[in-house]
């Protein structure tokens, strides 16, 4: 689900103007700072600069206060064209701006002014600084001139801005919630995973985290089996020639890791497609086998700058539940119906009930005939409709090699995420010259549908962790039930209960520590164990159980059969 | 299980002499050949040489025939010392031998003679060529002078030789069987996996092969859970500093793949230990948690020269069921009992009933005190004894960092394999400075036991595949039952049967093709599907089933309940 084009443009103008506002405050407070560039981004804006003395986090407050004063002054913002010669004179002490001026075509450059401040600028501003009240500064980080580590190290101040006060307040609230339920923080509390400097960006799964990832895989594998997908495993390291053929080497080179084997260059796979295609090519395929759905938990490595890594949300290695469906073109629609239904089922299982669908259509630089595109887009449209889903059209936003379905989910904090993928691909089949034998005995080219249900399992894990604030669905919890004898006198009774629950295949722990009840409960709560069976003298005497939920609600005097019935109910996927 | 030292030495002398015999035949037949070296190996011998014109496979027969003639002539083999000067004169046209002469310390070099043939040689020969009757040539391959790709390319002729005729015959028979049931051949027939030039040495698992690998993992995971092992997942790529600390960089560098990330060097992991230790170090551990057993299906990459790659037996990437057990020293014995019992259970489950155990003890270059070694070796001895296993002692053959249990299994062709590992390690705990808090509240260093049950899953898969000739245990088969309607008239009946078997969780296929029965059976046999349910008119009329086993045995007139009872019985692990 996207903003309207109008709203998007409006936000861009506000945010770009806010970057100028930030720069104005900076130049008033720290006049020796050398400004570089200050663009709007998807979520806000930033300005990169070389300060005389490095800024500290605490400076942001001072800067924001000055920005507020500048808003109150409501300076008109004007824009003009000046000669390059004049611009060079103005910026004679700023090598960054001089370099920017050199890079601009023509004899003049754009120039904006507000009060005592001026900046090199292409234009697109609000009318005056008074319209920029709804901003906030969000962070201070390092960056490089032209994002190249070989160049000068700069500092980046980031922020965001909105049209309405309410929008900013919503944003702030979302940020606060996100910080409170940051998956890196909860993951540490629950001992799920860690990140370590020996492997920046590569997650280490501790036992409970590995358990959950394996459960997610089992869940997906089960869906694969139900729908006739066949699981394969392809190598992690493959010859560079393959990545040249696939086009990844040319277009994705910067994100790939390379190593050398017997003087030949190999790449650690950033994608799973070429491996799947090589397996497809090992056998001759008849139309009777199609759609052939080869699925893989493909562990891929993609380079990301250390500055953009973000816990499980953005790692340098992750596992995709990656299916490549080799279809006859006329099978596309039926496959899409099934794919959409499957995605819907998977996402709702995890509690994501608000799912938005859109189709991205043919872009300008597309390959493949209009006819093929029309067929495919119609298949996507009909597939979504037949699956009972409404959808938007994102005109011209498809990849050059085929249209796709964009699936957006919204978490409990209202944030939008894209996890599932359905991407039609005309290019790879052609590029790798794959075919099947049709019912007339002729060679024919299949279409490939790239499908992921969860996408990156690591990222999905992180999203789910924040969405449910660590309280995973019962079936997914590493420990589902903690039996808590109040004193050691109830330990035997606890063991008896555990023994009687054994055949249910539940994951049960007994707290055998000698801590007081309140401490035992606190530990179980921190571990986000959904059920506690609290056993005191009264429970033992009456042969009952107190069921305490992690949120503190309790049910007293349950007998074992009642607990079993409830457990069976809640343990279903 | 090893040969006695005596037998080993005897074989070495015979095989080294056989290499000379080979060289003599070569020099008679192709006098312009330049000989290099011809050592005995573990299984035989080879001679590397630079022929005037490359040998072809067909030449081996001619060479072997000449060797037989030389055996018949029964030349005495003599040995003497000659001056380097004389040796250099003799080898003036052979740069390899000249280089060897330069490398020998002292003023003389060893020299052996038999008939018209002489060779540079340290000695250790049989008395005459007549004692070399039981040889065979086994192959022709490429090699490099001093095993370095930068040097001259040579040709290697390999062979083997034995003391007794019967030994050679056994060897030949074993080789023939191995060729007949070569896992690469069966793997292709059964469509289990492939090797492709885009990833030399890296297996591609097709759906059925991936199914089996996943089943093996499930089986192992189940054993892990039963014995309280906790599964973890550690990154594939880790910083070089870690490999330097672990010692792998210094000692294993040649087998590692490296890549560069943000100008830091990283290695693709060749072992799983450092990752496991990093997770151990993330938390403080109490003696109450020990032994802490962290288990991982660790996918490792190890460089091997392309010449030594051999299907699944020797790959460049494989998955180890790798457990690191962090034990208090006094827990070692109990852990060994459990480990040995577990290994025994796992191996016998796959039909390996002949299992040989040995303990490798302290070598000369060992680290750790005598006391620690004694404690550990006693723990291994007592552990094996308490598990009811007899064992040999391999004196001084342990690794420098700890003693180990060597586990050898024998396959259906009598070949010996080492798969399971139990290696005690004093070094890593010290090297990574790990500790736990003992019951006095003090820091104490644990011992690590490295344990693998199957070892490389890829290699075990290959071994099992050859051992059972593709006929996997019923529970492991991707398809367990093929329902074969003789004509399409029985197709409905076939579907009814399949439907009734559905709840048993068996993996069933129906052959819906219109091929004749014999062809359908042949396909199922080639796929090594253990059971065929053959349904003809008679079966349909009488509501019965003919159960045909893959070996051709049949049971007629079974009713569904009988089939279900049998299936349940055979589907147990």
Coordinates of C-alpha atoms in Angstrom, one line a residue, chain A:
Chain A
X1 CA 0.0 0.0 0.0
X2 CA 1.6 3.2 -1.1
X3 CA 1.0 6.9 -0.5
X4 CA -0.7 8.7 -3.4
X5 CA 1.7 10.3 -5.8
X6 CA 0.4 13.7 -4.6
X7 CA 1.0 13.0 -1.0
X8 CA 4.4 11.6 -1.8
X9 CA 5.5 14.7 -3.6
X10 CA 4.2 16.9 -0.9
X11 CA 6.2 15.0 1.8
X12 CA 9.3 15.2 -0.4
X13 CA 9.1 19.0 -0.6
X14 CA 8.5 19.3 3.1
X15 CA 11.4 17.0 4.0
X16 CA 13.8 18.6 1.5
X17 CA 12.9 22.0 3.0
X18 CA 13.4 20.6 6.5
X19 CA 17.0 19.6 5.5
X20 CA 17.6 23.2 4.5
X21 CA 16.2 24.3 7.8
X22 CA 18.6 21.9 9.6
X23 CA 21.5 23.3 7.6
X24 CA 20.5 26.9 8.4
X25 CA 20.5 26.1 12.1
X26 CA 23.8 24.4 11.8
X27 CA 25.4 27.3 10.0
X28 CA 24.2 29.7 12.6
X29 CA 25.4 27.6 15.5
X30 CA 28.6 26.2 13.9
X31 CA 29.5 28.5 11.0
X32 CA 32.7 26.6 10.2
X33 CA 30.8 23.5 9.2
X34 CA 31.2 22.4 5.5
X35 CA 27.8 21.3 4.1
X36 CA 27.6 18.7 1.4
X37 CA 24.2 17.4 0.4
X38 CA 20.8 17.2 2.2
X39 CA 18.2 15.2 0.3
X40 CA 14.7 13.9 1.3
X41 CA 14.5 10.1 1.7
X42 CA 11.7 7.6 1.9
X43 CA 11.1 8.2 5.6
X44 CA 12.5 11.7 6.2
X45 CA 15.7 13.6 5.3
X46 CA 19.3 13.9 6.2
X47 CA 22.2 16.4 5.7
X48 CA 25.8 15.2 5.4
X49 CA 28.5 17.6 6.6
X50 CA 32.0 18.0 7.7
X51 CA 31.9 19.8 11.1
X52 CA 34.9 21.6 12.5
X53 CA 34.5 19.5 15.6
X54 CA 32.5 16.3 15.6
X55 CA 28.9 16.6 16.7
X56 CA 27.7 14.6 19.7
X57 CA 24.1 13.2 20.2
X58 CA 23.5 15.9 22.8
X59 CA 24.0 18.6 20.2
X60 CA 20.9 17.5 18.3
X61 CA 18.7 19.0 21.0
X62 CA 20.4 22.4 20.6
X63 CA 20.1 22.2 16.8
X64 CA 16.4 21.2 17.0
X65 CA 15.7 24.2 19.3
X66 CA 17.4 26.6 16.9
X67 CA 15.3 25.0 14.0
X68 CA 12.2 25.7 16.0
X69 CA 13.2 29.3 16.3
X70 CA 13.7 29.5 12.6
X71 CA 10.3 28.1 12.0
X72 CA 8.8 30.8 14.3
X73 CA 10.6 33.5 12.2
X74 CA 8.7 32.1 9.1
X75 CA 11.4 33.2 6.6
X76 CA 10.2 33.1 3.0
X77 CA 12.2 30.5 0.9
X78 CA 13.2 31.8 -2.5
X79 CA 14.9 30.1 -5.4
X80 CA 17.0 31.6 -8.2
X81 CA 19.5 30.6 -10.8
X82 CA 23.0 32.0 -10.4
X83 CA 26.1 31.7 -12.6
X84 CA 28.6 29.0 -11.8
X85 CA 31.2 31.6 -11.5
X86 CA 29.3 33.3 -8.7
X87 CA 28.6 30.0 -7.0
X88 CA 32.2 29.0 -7.1
X89 CA 33.1 32.3 -5.4
X90 CA 30.5 31.8 -2.7
X91 CA 31.8 28.3 -2.0
X92 CA 35.5 28.9 -2.5
X93 CA 36.2 27.3 1.0
X94 CA 33.9 24.3 0.5
X95 CA 35.5 21.6 -1.8
X96 CA 32.3 19.4 -1.6
X97 CA 30.1 22.1 -3.0
X98 CA 32.7 23.0 -5.6
X99 CA 32.7 19.4 -6.8
X100 CA 28.9 19.5 -6.9
X101 CA 29.0 22.7 -9.0
X102 CA 31.5 21.0 -11.4
X103 CA 29.1 18.1 -11.8
X104 CA 26.1 20.3 -12.9
X105 CA 25.5 20.7 -16.6
X106 CA 25.0 24.2 -18.1
X107 CA 26.3 27.6 -17.1
X108 CA 24.1 28.3 -14.1
X109 CA 23.2 26.5 -10.9
X110 CA 20.0 26.6 -8.6
X111 CA 20.3 28.5 -5.4
X112 CA 17.9 28.9 -2.5
X113 CA 17.7 31.5 0.2
X114 CA 15.9 31.8 3.6
X115 CA 17.0 34.6 5.9
X116 CA 20.7 34.6 6.3
X117 CA 21.0 31.1 4.8
X118 CA 21.7 30.0 1.2
X119 CA 22.3 26.7 -0.4
X120 CA 23.0 25.1 -3.7
X121 CA 19.8 23.5 -4.7
X122 CA 17.7 22.2 -7.6
X123 CA 14.5 23.6 -6.0
X124 CA 11.2 22.2 -4.7
X125 CA 10.6 24.0 -1.4
X126 CA 7.7 25.0 0.8
X127 CA 6.9 28.8 0.6
X128 CA 8.4 29.6 4.1
X129 CA 10.0 28.1 7.1
X130 CA 6.8 28.5 9.1
X131 CA 5.4 25.5 7.2
X132 CA 8.1 23.2 8.7
X133 CA 6.8 23.0 12.3
X134 CA 6.2 19.2 12.3
X135 CA 9.8 18.0 12.1
X136 CA 12.0 16.0 14.4
X137 CA 15.7 15.0 14.4
X138 CA 16.1 11.3 14.6
X139 CA 19.8 10.5 14.7
X140 CA 23.5 11.2 14.2
X141 CA 25.7 8.8 12.2
X142 CA 28.8 8.5 10.1
X143 CA 28.9 8.6 6.4
X144 CA 31.3 9.2 3.5
X145 CA 31.4 11.8 0.8
X146 CA 29.6 10.3 -2.2
X147 CA 29.0 7.1 0.0
X148 CA 32.5 5.9 -0.8
X149 CA 34.7 4.7 2.0
X150 CA 37.8 6.0 0.2
X151 CA 36.5 9.6 0.5
X152 CA 36.3 12.0 3.4
X153 CA 34.4 10.8 6.5
X154 CA 31.4 13.0 7.2
X155 CA 28.7 13.2 9.8
X156 CA 25.0 12.7 8.9
X157 CA 22.2 14.3 10.9
X158 CA 18.9 12.6 10.0
X159 CA 15.4 13.7 10.7
X160 CA 11.8 13.5 9.4
X161 CA 9.0 15.9 8.8
X162 CA 5.3 15.8 8.1
X163 CA 2.5 18.0 6.9
X164 CA 0.3 17.7 10.0
X165 CA 1.1 17.6 13.7
X166 CA -1.0 14.4 14.1
X167 CA 1.2 12.6 11.5
X168 CA 4.3 13.5 13.4
X169 CA 2.8 12.3 16.6
X170 CA 1.8 9.0 15.1
X171 CA 5.3 8.6 13.8
X172 CA 6.8 9.4 17.2
X173 CA 4.5 7.0 18.9
X174 CA 5.4 4.2 16.4
X175 CA 9.1 4.9 17.0
X176 CA 8.7 4.7 20.7
X177 CA 6.8 1.4 20.5
X178 CA 9.4 0.1 18.1
X179 CA 12.2 1.1 20.5
X180 CA 10.4 -0.5 23.4
X181 CA 9.8 -3.7 21.5
X182 CA 13.0 -3.7 19.5
X183 CA 13.6 -7.3 18.5
X184 CA 17.3 -7.0 19.3
X185 CA 16.4 -6.1 22.9
X186 CA 13.7 -8.8 23.3
X187 CA 15.9 -11.3 21.5
X188 CA 18.6 -10.8 24.1
X189 CA 16.1 -11.0 27.0
X190 CA 14.7 -14.3 25.6
X191 CA 18.2 -15.6 24.7
X192 CA 17.2 -16.2 21.1
X193 CA 20.1 -14.9 19.1
X194 CA 23.2 -12.7 19.2
X195 CA 25.3 -10.6 16.9
X196 CA 29.0 -10.7 17.4
X197 CA 31.9 -8.7 16.0
X198 CA 33.5 -11.8 14.6
X199 CA 30.6 -11.9 12.1
X200 CA 29.1 -8.5 11.7
X201 CA 25.7 -8.8 10.2
X202 CA 25.6 -12.6 10.5
X203 CA 23.1 -13.9 13.2
X204 CA 24.1 -16.5 15.7
X205 CA 21.1 -18.5 16.7
X206 CA 21.1 -19.7 20.3
X207 CA 19.1 -22.8 21.1
X208 CA 15.7 -21.1 21.5
X209 CA 16.2 -19.0 18.4
X210 CA 17.3 -22.0 16.4
X211 CA 14.2 -23.9 17.6
X212 CA 11.9 -21.1 16.3
X213 CA 13.7 -20.9 12.9
X214 CA 13.4 -24.7 12.6
X215 CA 9.7 -24.6 13.5
X216 CA 9.2 -21.9 10.9
X217 CA 10.9 -24.2 8.4
X218 CA 8.8 -27.2 9.4
X219 CA 5.7 -25.1 9.0
X220 CA 6.7 -23.9 5.5
X221 CA 7.9 -27.4 4.5
X222 CA 4.5 -28.8 5.5
X223 CA 2.8 -26.2 3.2
X224 CA 5.2 -27.1 0.4
X225 CA 4.3 -30.8 0.8
X226 CA 0.6 -30.1 0.8
X227 CA 0.9 -28.1 -2.4
X228 CA 3.2 -30.5 -4.3
X229 CA 6.3 -28.4 -4.0
X230 CA 9.6 -30.5 -4.2
X231 CA 12.4 -29.4 -1.9
X232 CA 15.9 -29.2 -3.3
X233 CA 19.3 -28.1 -1.9
X234 CA 21.8 -26.2 -4.1
X235 CA 25.4 -25.2 -3.3
X236 CA 26.3 -22.1 -1.4
X237 CA 29.3 -21.4 -3.6
X238 CA 29.0 -21.4 -7.4
X239 CA 31.2 -20.4 -10.4
X240 CA 31.3 -16.8 -11.4
X241 CA 30.5 -17.8 -15.0
X242 CA 27.0 -18.8 -13.8
X243 CA 26.5 -15.4 -12.1
X244 CA 27.7 -13.8 -15.3
X245 CA 25.1 -15.7 -17.3
X246 CA 22.3 -14.9 -14.8
X247 CA 23.1 -11.2 -14.9
X248 CA 23.8 -11.0 -11.2
X249 CA 27.5 -10.4 -11.8
X250 CA 26.8 -7.3 -13.9
X251 CA 24.0 -5.9 -11.8
X252 CA 24.5 -7.2 -8.3
X253 CA 28.3 -7.4 -8.1
X254 CA 28.7 -4.9 -5.2
X255 CA 26.5 -7.1 -3.0
X256 CA 28.3 -10.4 -3.7
X257 CA 31.2 -12.2 -1.8
X258 CA 33.8 -13.8 -4.0
X259 CA 36.4 -16.4 -3.3
X260 CA 39.0 -18.1 -5.5
X261 CA 39.2 -21.9 -6.0
X262 CA 42.0 -23.4 -8.1
X263 CA 42.5 -20.0 -9.7
X264 CA 38.8 -19.8 -10.8
X265 CA 36.5 -17.1 -9.3
X266 CA 33.5 -18.3 -7.4
X267 CA 30.7 -16.4 -5.6
X268 CA 28.9 -17.1 -2.4
X269 CA 25.3 -17.2 -3.7
X270 CA 23.3 -14.0 -3.2
X271 CA 20.2 -15.6 -4.8
X272 CA 18.9 -19.2 -5.3
X273 CA 17.6 -19.0 -8.9
X274 CA 20.6 -20.1 -10.9
X275 CA 21.0 -23.2 -8.7
X276 CA 17.4 -24.2 -9.1
X277 CA 17.6 -23.7 -12.9
X278 CA 20.7 -26.0 -13.0
X279 CA 18.7 -28.7 -11.3
X280 CA 15.8 -28.1 -13.7
X281 CA 18.2 -28.6 -16.6
X282 CA 19.5 -31.9 -15.3
X283 CA 16.4 -33.7 -16.6
X284 CA 14.2 -33.5 -19.6
X285 CA 10.7 -32.3 -18.6
X286 CA 7.4 -33.1 -20.1
X287 CA 4.4 -30.8 -20.0
X288 CA 2.8 -33.4 -17.7
X289 CA 5.2 -32.5 -14.9
X290 CA 4.4 -28.8 -15.0
X291 CA 4.0 -26.7 -13.0
X292 CA 7.3 -28.0 -11.5
X293 CA 7.7 -26.3 -8.2
X294 CA 11.3 -26.6 -6.8
X295 CA 11.5 -25.1 -3.4
X296 CA 14.6 -24.4 -1.3
X297 CA 15.5 -23.0 2.1
X298 CA 18.3 -21.1 0.3
X299 CA 20.9 -19.5 2.6
X300 CA 22.1 -16.4 0.7
X301 CA 24.8 -13.9 1.5
X302 CA 24.5 -10.3 0.4
X303 CA 26.9 -7.5 1.3
X304 CA 25.4 -4.5 3.1
X305 CA 27.4 -1.6 4.4
X306 CA 27.8 -2.1 8.2
X307 CA 26.1 1.2 8.7
X308 CA 22.8 -0.1 7.3
X309 CA 22.7 -3.4 9.2
X310 CA 19.8 -3.6 11.6
X311 CA 19.5 -6.8 13.7
X312 CA 17.4 -9.4 12.0
X313 CA 15.8 -6.8 9.8
X314 CA 18.9 -6.3 7.7
X315 CA 21.6 -8.9 7.9
X316 CA 24.4 -10.0 5.5
X317 CA 23.2 -13.6 5.4
X318 CA 19.7 -15.0 5.5
X319 CA 17.5 -17.9 4.5
X320 CA 14.7 -17.5 1.9
X321 CA 11.9 -20.0 1.6
X322 CA 12.5 -19.7 -2.2
X323 CA 10.3 -21.5 -4.7
X324 CA 10.8 -21.5 -8.4
X325 CA 7.8 -22.6 -10.3
X326 CA 8.3 -23.7 -13.9
X327 CA 5.0 -23.1 -15.6
X328 CA 3.5 -23.3 -19.0
X329 CA 2.2 -19.8 -19.7
X330 CA -1.4 -21.0 -19.6
X331 CA -0.9 -22.4 -16.1
X332 CA 0.1 -19.1 -14.7
X333 CA -3.4 -18.0 -13.6
X334 CA -4.2 -21.2 -11.7
X335 CA -0.8 -21.0 -10.0
X336 CA -1.4 -17.4 -9.0
X337 CA -4.7 -18.4 -7.4
X338 CA -3.0 -21.1 -5.4
X339 CA 0.0 -18.8 -4.5
X340 CA -2.2 -16.0 -3.2
X341 CA -4.3 -18.4 -1.2
X342 CA -1.2 -20.0 0.3
X343 CA 0.3 -16.6 1.1
X344 CA -2.9 -15.5 2.7
X345 CA -3.1 -18.7 4.8
X346 CA 0.6 -18.3 5.9
X347 CA 0.4 -14.7 6.9
X348 CA -2.9 -15.0 8.7
X349 CA -1.5 -18.0 10.7
X350 CA 1.0 -15.6 12.2
X351 CA -1.8 -13.1 13.0
X352 CA -1.2 -10.7 10.1
X353 CA -4.8 -10.0 9.1
X354 CA -4.4 -6.8 7.2
X355 CA -2.9 -7.8 3.9
X356 CA -2.7 -5.5 0.9
X357 CA -2.2 -6.7 -2.7
X358 CA -1.0 -4.8 -5.7
X359 CA 0.2 -5.6 -9.2
X360 CA 3.3 -3.9 -10.7
X361 CA 3.0 -3.7 -14.4
X362 CA 5.3 -3.3 -17.4
X363 CA 8.0 -0.7 -17.0
X364 CA 9.7 1.2 -19.9
X365 CA 12.8 -0.9 -20.2
X366 CA 11.0 -4.3 -20.2
X367 CA 12.0 -7.4 -22.1
X368 CA 9.4 -9.7 -23.6
X369 CA 6.6 -9.0 -26.0
X370 CA 3.5 -7.0 -25.1
X371 CA 1.5 -10.1 -25.6
X372 CA 3.5 -12.1 -23.0
X373 CA 3.1 -9.2 -20.6
X374 CA -0.6 -8.9 -21.2
X375 CA -1.0 -12.6 -20.6
X376 CA 1.0 -12.5 -17.4
X377 CA -0.7 -9.4 -16.0
X378 CA -4.1 -10.8 -16.8
X379 CA -3.1 -14.0 -15.1
X380 CA -2.1 -12.0 -12.0
X381 CA -5.3 -10.0 -12.1
X382 CA -7.6 -13.0 -12.6
X383 CA -5.6 -15.0 -10.1
X384 CA -6.0 -12.4 -7.4
X385 CA -9.7 -11.9 -8.2
X386 CA -10.4 -15.6 -8.2
X387 CA -8.6 -15.9 -4.8
X388 CA -11.1 -13.3 -3.6
X389 CA -8.6 -10.5 -3.2
X390 CA -8.9 -6.8 -4.2
X391 CA -5.7 -5.1 -5.4
X392 CA -4.2 -1.9 -6.7
X393 CA -2.2 -1.5 -9.9
X394 CA 1.2 0.1 -9.7
X395 CA 1.6 1.2 -13.3
X396 CA 5.0 0.6 -14.8
X397 CA 6.6 -0.5 -11.6
X398 CA 7.3 -4.1 -12.5
X399 CA 10.9 -5.4 -12.9
X400 CA 12.2 -5.4 -16.4
X401 CA 11.8 -9.2 -16.6
X402 CA 8.2 -9.5 -15.6
X403 CA 5.2 -8.3 -13.5
X404 CA 4.8 -9.1 -9.8
X405 CA 2.4 -9.1 -7.0
X406 CA 3.4 -6.8 -4.1
X407 CA 2.1 -8.1 -0.8
X408 CA 2.2 -5.7 2.1
X409 CA 1.4 -6.6 5.7
X410 CA 0.9 -4.3 8.7
X411 CA 2.2 -5.2 12.1
X412 CA 0.6 -4.4 15.5
X413 CA 2.4 -1.0 15.5
X414 CA 0.9 -0.1 12.2
X415 CA 4.2 -0.5 10.3
X416 CA 4.1 -1.8 6.7
X417 CA 6.3 -4.7 5.7
X418 CA 6.8 -6.6 2.5
X419 CA 7.7 -10.3 3.1
X420 CA 5.9 -12.5 0.6
X421 CA 6.9 -12.3 -3.1
X422 CA 5.2 -13.5 -6.3
X423 CA 7.4 -12.4 -9.2
X424 CA 6.8 -13.6 -12.8
X425 CA 10.1 -14.0 -14.8
X426 CA 10.4 -14.2 -18.6
X427 CA 14.1 -13.5 -18.6
X428 CA 15.8 -16.4 -16.8
X429 CA 14.0 -19.1 -18.9
X430 CA 15.3 -17.3 -22.0
X431 CA 18.7 -16.6 -20.5
X432 CA 19.3 -20.2 -19.5
X433 CA 17.5 -21.6 -22.5
X434 CA 15.3 -23.9 -20.5
X435 CA 12.4 -25.8 -22.0
X436 CA 9.8 -28.5 -21.6
X437 CA 8.3 -30.8 -24.2
X438 CA 4.7 -29.8 -24.9
X439 CA 1.8 -32.1 -25.8
X440 CA 2.8 -31.8 -29.5
X441 CA 6.3 -33.1 -28.7
X442 CA 7.9 -29.7 -29.3
X443 CA 10.3 -27.8 -27.1
X444 CA 8.6 -24.8 -25.4
X445 CA 9.9 -22.2 -22.9
X446 CA 8.3 -22.2 -19.5
X447 CA 7.7 -19.1 -17.4
X448 CA 9.3 -19.0 -14.0
X449 CA 7.4 -17.7 -10.9
X450 CA 9.7 -16.8 -8.1
X451 CA 7.7 -17.2 -4.9
X452 CA 8.6 -16.7 -1.3
X453 CA 6.0 -17.0 1.5
X454 CA 8.0 -15.5 4.4
X455 CA 10.9 -14.1 2.4
X456 CA 13.9 -13.8 4.6
X457 CA 13.2 -16.1 7.6
X458 CA 15.6 -13.9 9.6
X459 CA 13.7 -10.7 8.8
X460 CA 10.3 -12.4 9.3
X461 CA 11.5 -13.7 12.6
X462 CA 12.4 -10.1 13.6
X463 CA 9.1 -8.7 12.4
X464 CA 7.1 -11.4 14.2
X465 CA 9.1 -10.9 17.3
X466 CA 8.3 -7.2 17.4
X467 CA 4.8 -7.7 16.2
X468 CA 3.9 -10.1 19.1
X469 CA 6.4 -8.4 21.5
X470 CA 8.1 -11.8 22.1
X471 CA 4.8 -13.6 22.7
X472 CA 4.9 -16.0 19.9
X473 CA 2.0 -18.2 19.0
X474 CA 1.7 -21.1 21.4
X475 CA 2.7 -23.7 18.7
X476 CA 5.9 -21.8 18.0
X477 CA 7.2 -21.3 21.6
X478 CA 10.4 -23.2 22.5
X479 CA 8.9 -23.8 25.9
X480 CA 5.2 -23.8 26.0
X481 CA 4.5 -24.6 29.7
X482 CA 6.5 -24.0 32.8
X483 CA 5.4 -26.0 35.8
X484 CA 6.0 -24.0 38.9
X485 CA 5.9 -25.8 42.3
X486 CA 5.6 -23.1 44.9
X487 CA 7.9 -24.9 47.3
X488 CA 9.9 -28.0 46.9
X489 CA 7.1 -29.9 48.7
X490 CA 5.2 -29.7 45.4
X491 CA 8.1 -31.0 43.3
X492 CA 6.8 -34.5 43.1
X493 CA 3.4 -33.3 42.2
X494 CA 5.0 -31.2 39.5
X495 CA 6.8 -34.2 38.1
X496 CA 3.6 -36.3 38.1
X497 CA 1.8 -33.6 36.1
X498 CA 4.7 -33.3 33.7
X499 CA 4.6 -37.1 33.2
X500 CA 0.9 -37.1 32.5
X501 CA 1.3 -34.4 29.9
X502 CA 4.2 -36.2 28.2
X503 CA 2.2 -37.9 25.4
X504 CA 0.8 -34.6 24.2
X505 CA 4.1 -33.6 22.7
X506 CA 4.1 -30.3 24.5
X507 CA 7.4 -28.6 25.4
X508 CA 7.4 -28.4 29.2
X509 CA 9.9 -27.3 31.8
X510 CA 9.7 -27.6 35.6
X511 CA 11.2 -24.7 37.6
X512 CA 13.1 -26.6 40.3
X513 CA 14.8 -23.6 41.7
X514 CA 14.4 -22.5 45.3
X515 CA 13.4 -19.0 44.4
X516 CA 10.2 -17.5 45.8
X517 CA 7.1 -17.8 43.6
X518 CA 7.2 -14.2 42.5
X519 CA 10.7 -14.6 41.2
X520 CA 9.8 -17.8 39.4
X521 CA 6.9 -16.1 37.7
X522 CA 9.1 -13.2 36.7
X523 CA 11.6 -15.4 35.0
X524 CA 8.9 -17.3 33.1
X525 CA 7.4 -13.9 32.0
X526 CA 10.7 -12.6 30.8
X527 CA 11.2 -15.9 28.8
X528 CA 7.7 -15.2 27.4
X529 CA 6.5 -18.7 28.3
X530 CA 2.8 -18.6 27.6
X531 CA 1.5 -20.9 30.3
X532 CA 2.6 -21.5 33.9
X533 CA 1.1 -24.3 35.9
X534 CA 1.3 -23.0 39.4
X535 CA 1.2 -25.8 42.1
X536 CA 0.9 -25.0 45.8
X537 CA -0.2 -27.0 48.8
X538 CA -3.9 -26.3 48.0
X539 CA -3.5 -27.5 44.4
X540 CA -1.7 -30.6 45.6
X541 CA -4.3 -31.4 48.2
X542 CA -7.2 -31.0 45.8
X543 CA -5.4 -32.5 42.8
X544 CA -5.9 -29.4 40.8
X545 CA -3.8 -26.9 38.8
X546 CA -3.7 -23.1 38.7
X547 CA -3.2 -22.0 35.1
X548 CA -1.4 -18.7 35.0
X549 CA -1.1 -17.0 31.6
X550 CA 1.9 -14.9 30.9
X551 CA -0.2 -11.7 31.0
X552 CA -1.1 -12.5 34.6
X553 CA -4.6 -13.8 34.1
X554 CA -5.3 -17.0 36.1
X555 CA -7.7 -19.9 36.2
X556 CA -7.9 -21.7 39.5
X557 CA -8.9 -25.2 40.4
X558 CA -8.6 -26.8 36.9
X559 CA -8.2 -30.5 36.8
X560 CA -5.7 -32.2 34.5
X561 CA -8.3 -33.1 31.8
X562 CA -9.3 -29.4 31.6
X563 CA -5.7 -28.4 31.1
X564 CA -5.2 -31.1 28.5
X565 CA -8.3 -30.0 26.5
X566 CA -7.2 -26.4 26.6
X567 CA -3.6 -27.2 25.6
X568 CA -4.8 -29.3 22.6
X569 CA -6.9 -26.4 21.5
X570 CA -4.2 -23.7 21.7
X571 CA -1.4 -25.9 20.3
X572 CA -3.0 -26.1 16.9
X573 CA -1.5 -24.2 14.0

